[in-house]
């Protein structure tokens, strides 16, 4: 698939599209879709997830992030500005060739 726009939020732990830090998402994943289990399972959503992989998300003309909360803003800032962590958001942004916009 190719998307004109991928619109994402982000969790305070840096997860995007159900790609949690513990699921070890790869920018070179050969699959476009994965079934993942967050660990630990959040009590408010204790179930497996189906998600697009980073390569699938990168098949877009633009990435748009809408964020809420100071933890989320800080995680995105750290990932985008320094690239010092290995959070899923950092992996996506470091591999992105598309236009990226963020609304906090």
mmCIF file with all atom_site columns, C-alpha atoms in Angstrom:
data_model
loop_
_atom_site.group_PDB
_atom_site.id
_atom_site.type_symbol
_atom_site.label_atom_id
_atom_site.label_alt_id
_atom_site.label_comp_id
_atom_site.label_asym_id
_atom_site.label_entity_id
_atom_site.label_seq_id
_atom_site.pdbx_PDB_ins_code
_atom_site.Cartn_x
_atom_site.Cartn_y
_atom_site.Cartn_z
_atom_site.occupancy
_atom_site.B_iso_or_equiv
_atom_site.pdbx_formal_charge
_atom_site.auth_seq_id
_atom_site.auth_comp_id
_atom_site.auth_asym_id
_atom_site.auth_atom_id
_atom_site.pdbx_PDB_model_num
ATOM 1   C CA . UNK A 1 1   ? 0.000  0.000  0.000  1.00 0.00 ? 1   UNK A CA 1
ATOM 2   C CA . UNK A 1 2   ? 0.945  3.637  -0.412 1.00 0.00 ? 2   UNK A CA 1
ATOM 3   C CA . UNK A 1 3   ? -0.630 6.333  1.728  1.00 0.00 ? 3   UNK A CA 1
ATOM 4   C CA . UNK A 1 4   ? -1.009 10.026 0.998  1.00 0.00 ? 4   UNK A CA 1
ATOM 5   C CA . UNK A 1 5   ? -0.961 10.679 4.748  1.00 0.00 ? 5   UNK A CA 1
ATOM 6   C CA . UNK A 1 6   ? -0.245 8.613  7.855  1.00 0.00 ? 6   UNK A CA 1
ATOM 7   C CA . UNK A 1 7   ? -1.791 10.247 10.934 1.00 0.00 ? 7   UNK A CA 1
ATOM 8   C CA . UNK A 1 8   ? -0.370 8.969  14.203 1.00 0.00 ? 8   UNK A CA 1
ATOM 9   C CA . UNK A 1 9   ? -0.496 9.652  17.888 1.00 0.00 ? 9   UNK A CA 1
ATOM 10  C CA . UNK A 1 10  ? 2.183  8.590  20.322 1.00 0.00 ? 10  UNK A CA 1
ATOM 11  C CA . UNK A 1 11  ? 2.194  7.170  23.825 1.00 0.00 ? 11  UNK A CA 1
ATOM 12  C CA . UNK A 1 12  ? 4.300  8.536  26.651 1.00 0.00 ? 12  UNK A CA 1
ATOM 13  C CA . UNK A 1 13  ? 6.591  5.519  26.256 1.00 0.00 ? 13  UNK A CA 1
ATOM 14  C CA . UNK A 1 14  ? 7.330  6.447  22.632 1.00 0.00 ? 14  UNK A CA 1
ATOM 15  C CA . UNK A 1 15  ? 5.053  3.831  21.082 1.00 0.00 ? 15  UNK A CA 1
ATOM 16  C CA . UNK A 1 16  ? 3.297  4.480  17.803 1.00 0.00 ? 16  UNK A CA 1
ATOM 17  C CA . UNK A 1 17  ? 0.653  2.426  15.979 1.00 0.00 ? 17  UNK A CA 1
ATOM 18  C CA . UNK A 1 18  ? 0.828  -0.331 18.649 1.00 0.00 ? 18  UNK A CA 1
ATOM 19  C CA . UNK A 1 19  ? 4.580  -0.639 18.044 1.00 0.00 ? 19  UNK A CA 1
ATOM 20  C CA . UNK A 1 20  ? 5.687  -0.681 21.673 1.00 0.00 ? 20  UNK A CA 1
ATOM 21  C CA . UNK A 1 21  ? 9.319  -0.445 22.808 1.00 0.00 ? 21  UNK A CA 1
ATOM 22  C CA . UNK A 1 22  ? 9.322  -4.083 23.947 1.00 0.00 ? 22  UNK A CA 1
ATOM 23  C CA . UNK A 1 23  ? 8.115  -5.342 20.545 1.00 0.00 ? 23  UNK A CA 1
ATOM 24  C CA . UNK A 1 24  ? 11.428 -4.317 18.936 1.00 0.00 ? 24  UNK A CA 1
ATOM 25  C CA . UNK A 1 25  ? 10.013 -2.797 15.738 1.00 0.00 ? 25  UNK A CA 1
ATOM 26  C CA . UNK A 1 26  ? 12.529 -2.703 12.897 1.00 0.00 ? 26  UNK A CA 1
ATOM 27  C CA . UNK A 1 27  ? 12.812 -0.118 10.147 1.00 0.00 ? 27  UNK A CA 1
ATOM 28  C CA . UNK A 1 28  ? 13.820 -2.943 7.792  1.00 0.00 ? 28  UNK A CA 1
ATOM 29  C CA . UNK A 1 29  ? 11.012 -5.363 8.724  1.00 0.00 ? 29  UNK A CA 1
ATOM 30  C CA . UNK A 1 30  ? 10.118 -7.486 5.700  1.00 0.00 ? 30  UNK A CA 1
ATOM 31  C CA . UNK A 1 31  ? 6.448  -7.610 6.671  1.00 0.00 ? 31  UNK A CA 1
ATOM 32  C CA . UNK A 1 32  ? 3.944  -4.781 6.374  1.00 0.00 ? 32  UNK A CA 1
ATOM 33  C CA . UNK A 1 33  ? 1.571  -6.064 9.055  1.00 0.00 ? 33  UNK A CA 1
ATOM 34  C CA . UNK A 1 34  ? 2.276  -7.700 12.419 1.00 0.00 ? 34  UNK A CA 1
ATOM 35  C CA . UNK A 1 35  ? 0.419  -9.165 15.376 1.00 0.00 ? 35  UNK A CA 1
ATOM 36  C CA . UNK A 1 36  ? 2.078  -7.940 18.580 1.00 0.00 ? 36  UNK A CA 1
ATOM 37  C CA . UNK A 1 37  ? 1.618  -8.396 22.312 1.00 0.00 ? 37  UNK A CA 1
ATOM 38  C CA . UNK A 1 38  ? 2.567  -5.451 24.527 1.00 0.00 ? 38  UNK A CA 1
ATOM 39  C CA . UNK A 1 39  ? 4.519  -6.449 27.625 1.00 0.00 ? 39  UNK A CA 1
ATOM 40  C CA . UNK A 1 40  ? 3.312  -5.593 30.126 1.00 0.00 ? 40  UNK A CA 1
ATOM 41  C CA . UNK A 1 41  ? -0.246 -5.629 28.880 1.00 0.00 ? 41  UNK A CA 1
ATOM 42  C CA . UNK A 1 42  ? -1.905 -2.340 29.815 1.00 0.00 ? 42  UNK A CA 1
ATOM 43  C CA . UNK A 1 43  ? -4.794 -2.999 32.220 1.00 0.00 ? 43  UNK A CA 1
ATOM 44  C CA . UNK A 1 44  ? -7.051 -0.693 30.216 1.00 0.00 ? 44  UNK A CA 1
ATOM 45  C CA . UNK A 1 45  ? -6.365 -2.651 26.991 1.00 0.00 ? 45  UNK A CA 1
ATOM 46  C CA . UNK A 1 46  ? -5.168 -6.194 27.841 1.00 0.00 ? 46  UNK A CA 1
ATOM 47  C CA . UNK A 1 47  ? -5.083 -7.706 24.364 1.00 0.00 ? 47  UNK A CA 1
ATOM 48  C CA . UNK A 1 48  ? -2.868 -8.429 21.362 1.00 0.00 ? 48  UNK A CA 1
ATOM 49  C CA . UNK A 1 49  ? -2.633 -5.823 18.613 1.00 0.00 ? 49  UNK A CA 1
ATOM 50  C CA . UNK A 1 50  ? -2.517 -5.859 14.838 1.00 0.00 ? 50  UNK A CA 1
ATOM 51  C CA . UNK A 1 51  ? -0.456 -3.024 13.414 1.00 0.00 ? 51  UNK A CA 1
ATOM 52  C CA . UNK A 1 52  ? 1.318  -1.724 10.377 1.00 0.00 ? 52  UNK A CA 1
ATOM 53  C CA . UNK A 1 53  ? 5.102  -2.056 10.593 1.00 0.00 ? 53  UNK A CA 1
ATOM 54  C CA . UNK A 1 54  ? 7.550  0.831  10.269 1.00 0.00 ? 54  UNK A CA 1
ATOM 55  C CA . UNK A 1 55  ? 8.195  0.071  6.565  1.00 0.00 ? 55  UNK A CA 1
ATOM 56  C CA . UNK A 1 56  ? 4.437  0.134  5.911  1.00 0.00 ? 56  UNK A CA 1
ATOM 57  C CA . UNK A 1 57  ? 4.075  3.458  7.739  1.00 0.00 ? 57  UNK A CA 1
ATOM 58  C CA . UNK A 1 58  ? 6.966  4.859  5.718  1.00 0.00 ? 58  UNK A CA 1
ATOM 59  C CA . UNK A 1 59  ? 5.097  4.173  2.469  1.00 0.00 ? 59  UNK A CA 1
ATOM 60  C CA . UNK A 1 60  ? 3.477  7.576  2.702  1.00 0.00 ? 60  UNK A CA 1
ATOM 61  C CA . UNK A 1 61  ? 3.837  11.065 1.306  1.00 0.00 ? 61  UNK A CA 1
ATOM 62  C CA . UNK A 1 62  ? 3.516  12.655 4.749  1.00 0.00 ? 62  UNK A CA 1
ATOM 63  C CA . UNK A 1 63  ? 3.562  11.722 8.443  1.00 0.00 ? 63  UNK A CA 1
ATOM 64  C CA . UNK A 1 64  ? 1.356  13.724 10.793 1.00 0.00 ? 64  UNK A CA 1
ATOM 65  C CA . UNK A 1 65  ? 1.595  13.429 14.573 1.00 0.00 ? 65  UNK A CA 1
ATOM 66  C CA . UNK A 1 66  ? -0.982 14.763 17.003 1.00 0.00 ? 66  UNK A CA 1
ATOM 67  C CA . UNK A 1 67  ? 0.195  14.623 20.593 1.00 0.00 ? 67  UNK A CA 1
ATOM 68  C CA . UNK A 1 68  ? -1.154 15.272 24.044 1.00 0.00 ? 68  UNK A CA 1
ATOM 69  C CA . UNK A 1 69  ? 0.491  15.434 27.443 1.00 0.00 ? 69  UNK A CA 1
ATOM 70  C CA . UNK A 1 70  ? 3.943  16.592 28.452 1.00 0.00 ? 70  UNK A CA 1
ATOM 71  C CA . UNK A 1 71  ? 5.499  13.112 28.592 1.00 0.00 ? 71  UNK A CA 1
ATOM 72  C CA . UNK A 1 72  ? 4.517  12.518 24.974 1.00 0.00 ? 72  UNK A CA 1
ATOM 73  C CA . UNK A 1 73  ? 5.850  15.869 23.853 1.00 0.00 ? 73  UNK A CA 1
ATOM 74  C CA . UNK A 1 74  ? 9.160  15.266 25.602 1.00 0.00 ? 74  UNK A CA 1
ATOM 75  C CA . UNK A 1 75  ? 9.532  11.761 24.147 1.00 0.00 ? 75  UNK A CA 1
ATOM 76  C CA . UNK A 1 76  ? 8.922  13.038 20.620 1.00 0.00 ? 76  UNK A CA 1
ATOM 77  C CA . UNK A 1 77  ? 11.287 15.954 21.104 1.00 0.00 ? 77  UNK A CA 1
ATOM 78  C CA . UNK A 1 78  ? 14.068 13.680 22.339 1.00 0.00 ? 78  UNK A CA 1
ATOM 79  C CA . UNK A 1 79  ? 13.554 11.188 19.526 1.00 0.00 ? 79  UNK A CA 1
ATOM 80  C CA . UNK A 1 80  ? 13.306 13.777 16.781 1.00 0.00 ? 80  UNK A CA 1
ATOM 81  C CA . UNK A 1 81  ? 15.960 16.248 17.868 1.00 0.00 ? 81  UNK A CA 1
ATOM 82  C CA . UNK A 1 82  ? 18.780 14.055 19.141 1.00 0.00 ? 82  UNK A CA 1
ATOM 83  C CA . UNK A 1 83  ? 18.028 10.513 18.025 1.00 0.00 ? 83  UNK A CA 1
ATOM 84  C CA . UNK A 1 84  ? 19.675 9.294  21.226 1.00 0.00 ? 84  UNK A CA 1
ATOM 85  C CA . UNK A 1 85  ? 17.051 6.746  22.184 1.00 0.00 ? 85  UNK A CA 1
ATOM 86  C CA . UNK A 1 86  ? 15.779 3.645  20.444 1.00 0.00 ? 86  UNK A CA 1
ATOM 87  C CA . UNK A 1 87  ? 12.053 4.207  20.897 1.00 0.00 ? 87  UNK A CA 1
ATOM 88  C CA . UNK A 1 88  ? 9.702  3.246  18.062 1.00 0.00 ? 88  UNK A CA 1
ATOM 89  C CA . UNK A 1 89  ? 9.077  6.936  17.325 1.00 0.00 ? 89  UNK A CA 1
ATOM 90  C CA . UNK A 1 90  ? 12.838 7.479  16.897 1.00 0.00 ? 90  UNK A CA 1
ATOM 91  C CA . UNK A 1 91  ? 13.130 4.482  14.579 1.00 0.00 ? 91  UNK A CA 1
ATOM 92  C CA . UNK A 1 92  ? 10.314 5.792  12.393 1.00 0.00 ? 92  UNK A CA 1
ATOM 93  C CA . UNK A 1 93  ? 11.599 9.360  12.262 1.00 0.00 ? 93  UNK A CA 1
ATOM 94  C CA . UNK A 1 94  ? 15.184 8.337  11.516 1.00 0.00 ? 94  UNK A CA 1
ATOM 95  C CA . UNK A 1 95  ? 14.016 6.286  8.515  1.00 0.00 ? 95  UNK A CA 1
ATOM 96  C CA . UNK A 1 96  ? 11.443 8.797  7.230  1.00 0.00 ? 96  UNK A CA 1
ATOM 97  C CA . UNK A 1 97  ? 11.900 10.457 3.864  1.00 0.00 ? 97  UNK A CA 1
ATOM 98  C CA . UNK A 1 98  ? 8.380  11.869 3.869  1.00 0.00 ? 98  UNK A CA 1
ATOM 99  C CA . UNK A 1 99  ? 7.307  15.270 5.109  1.00 0.00 ? 99  UNK A CA 1
ATOM 100 C CA . UNK A 1 100 ? 6.785  15.171 8.897  1.00 0.00 ? 100 UNK A CA 1
ATOM 101 C CA . UNK A 1 101 ? 4.471  17.520 10.799 1.00 0.00 ? 101 UNK A CA 1
ATOM 102 C CA . UNK A 1 102 ? 3.730  17.506 14.511 1.00 0.00 ? 102 UNK A CA 1
ATOM 103 C CA . UNK A 1 103 ? 0.897  19.186 16.389 1.00 0.00 ? 103 UNK A CA 1
ATOM 104 C CA . UNK A 1 104 ? 1.203  19.104 20.172 1.00 0.00 ? 104 UNK A CA 1
#
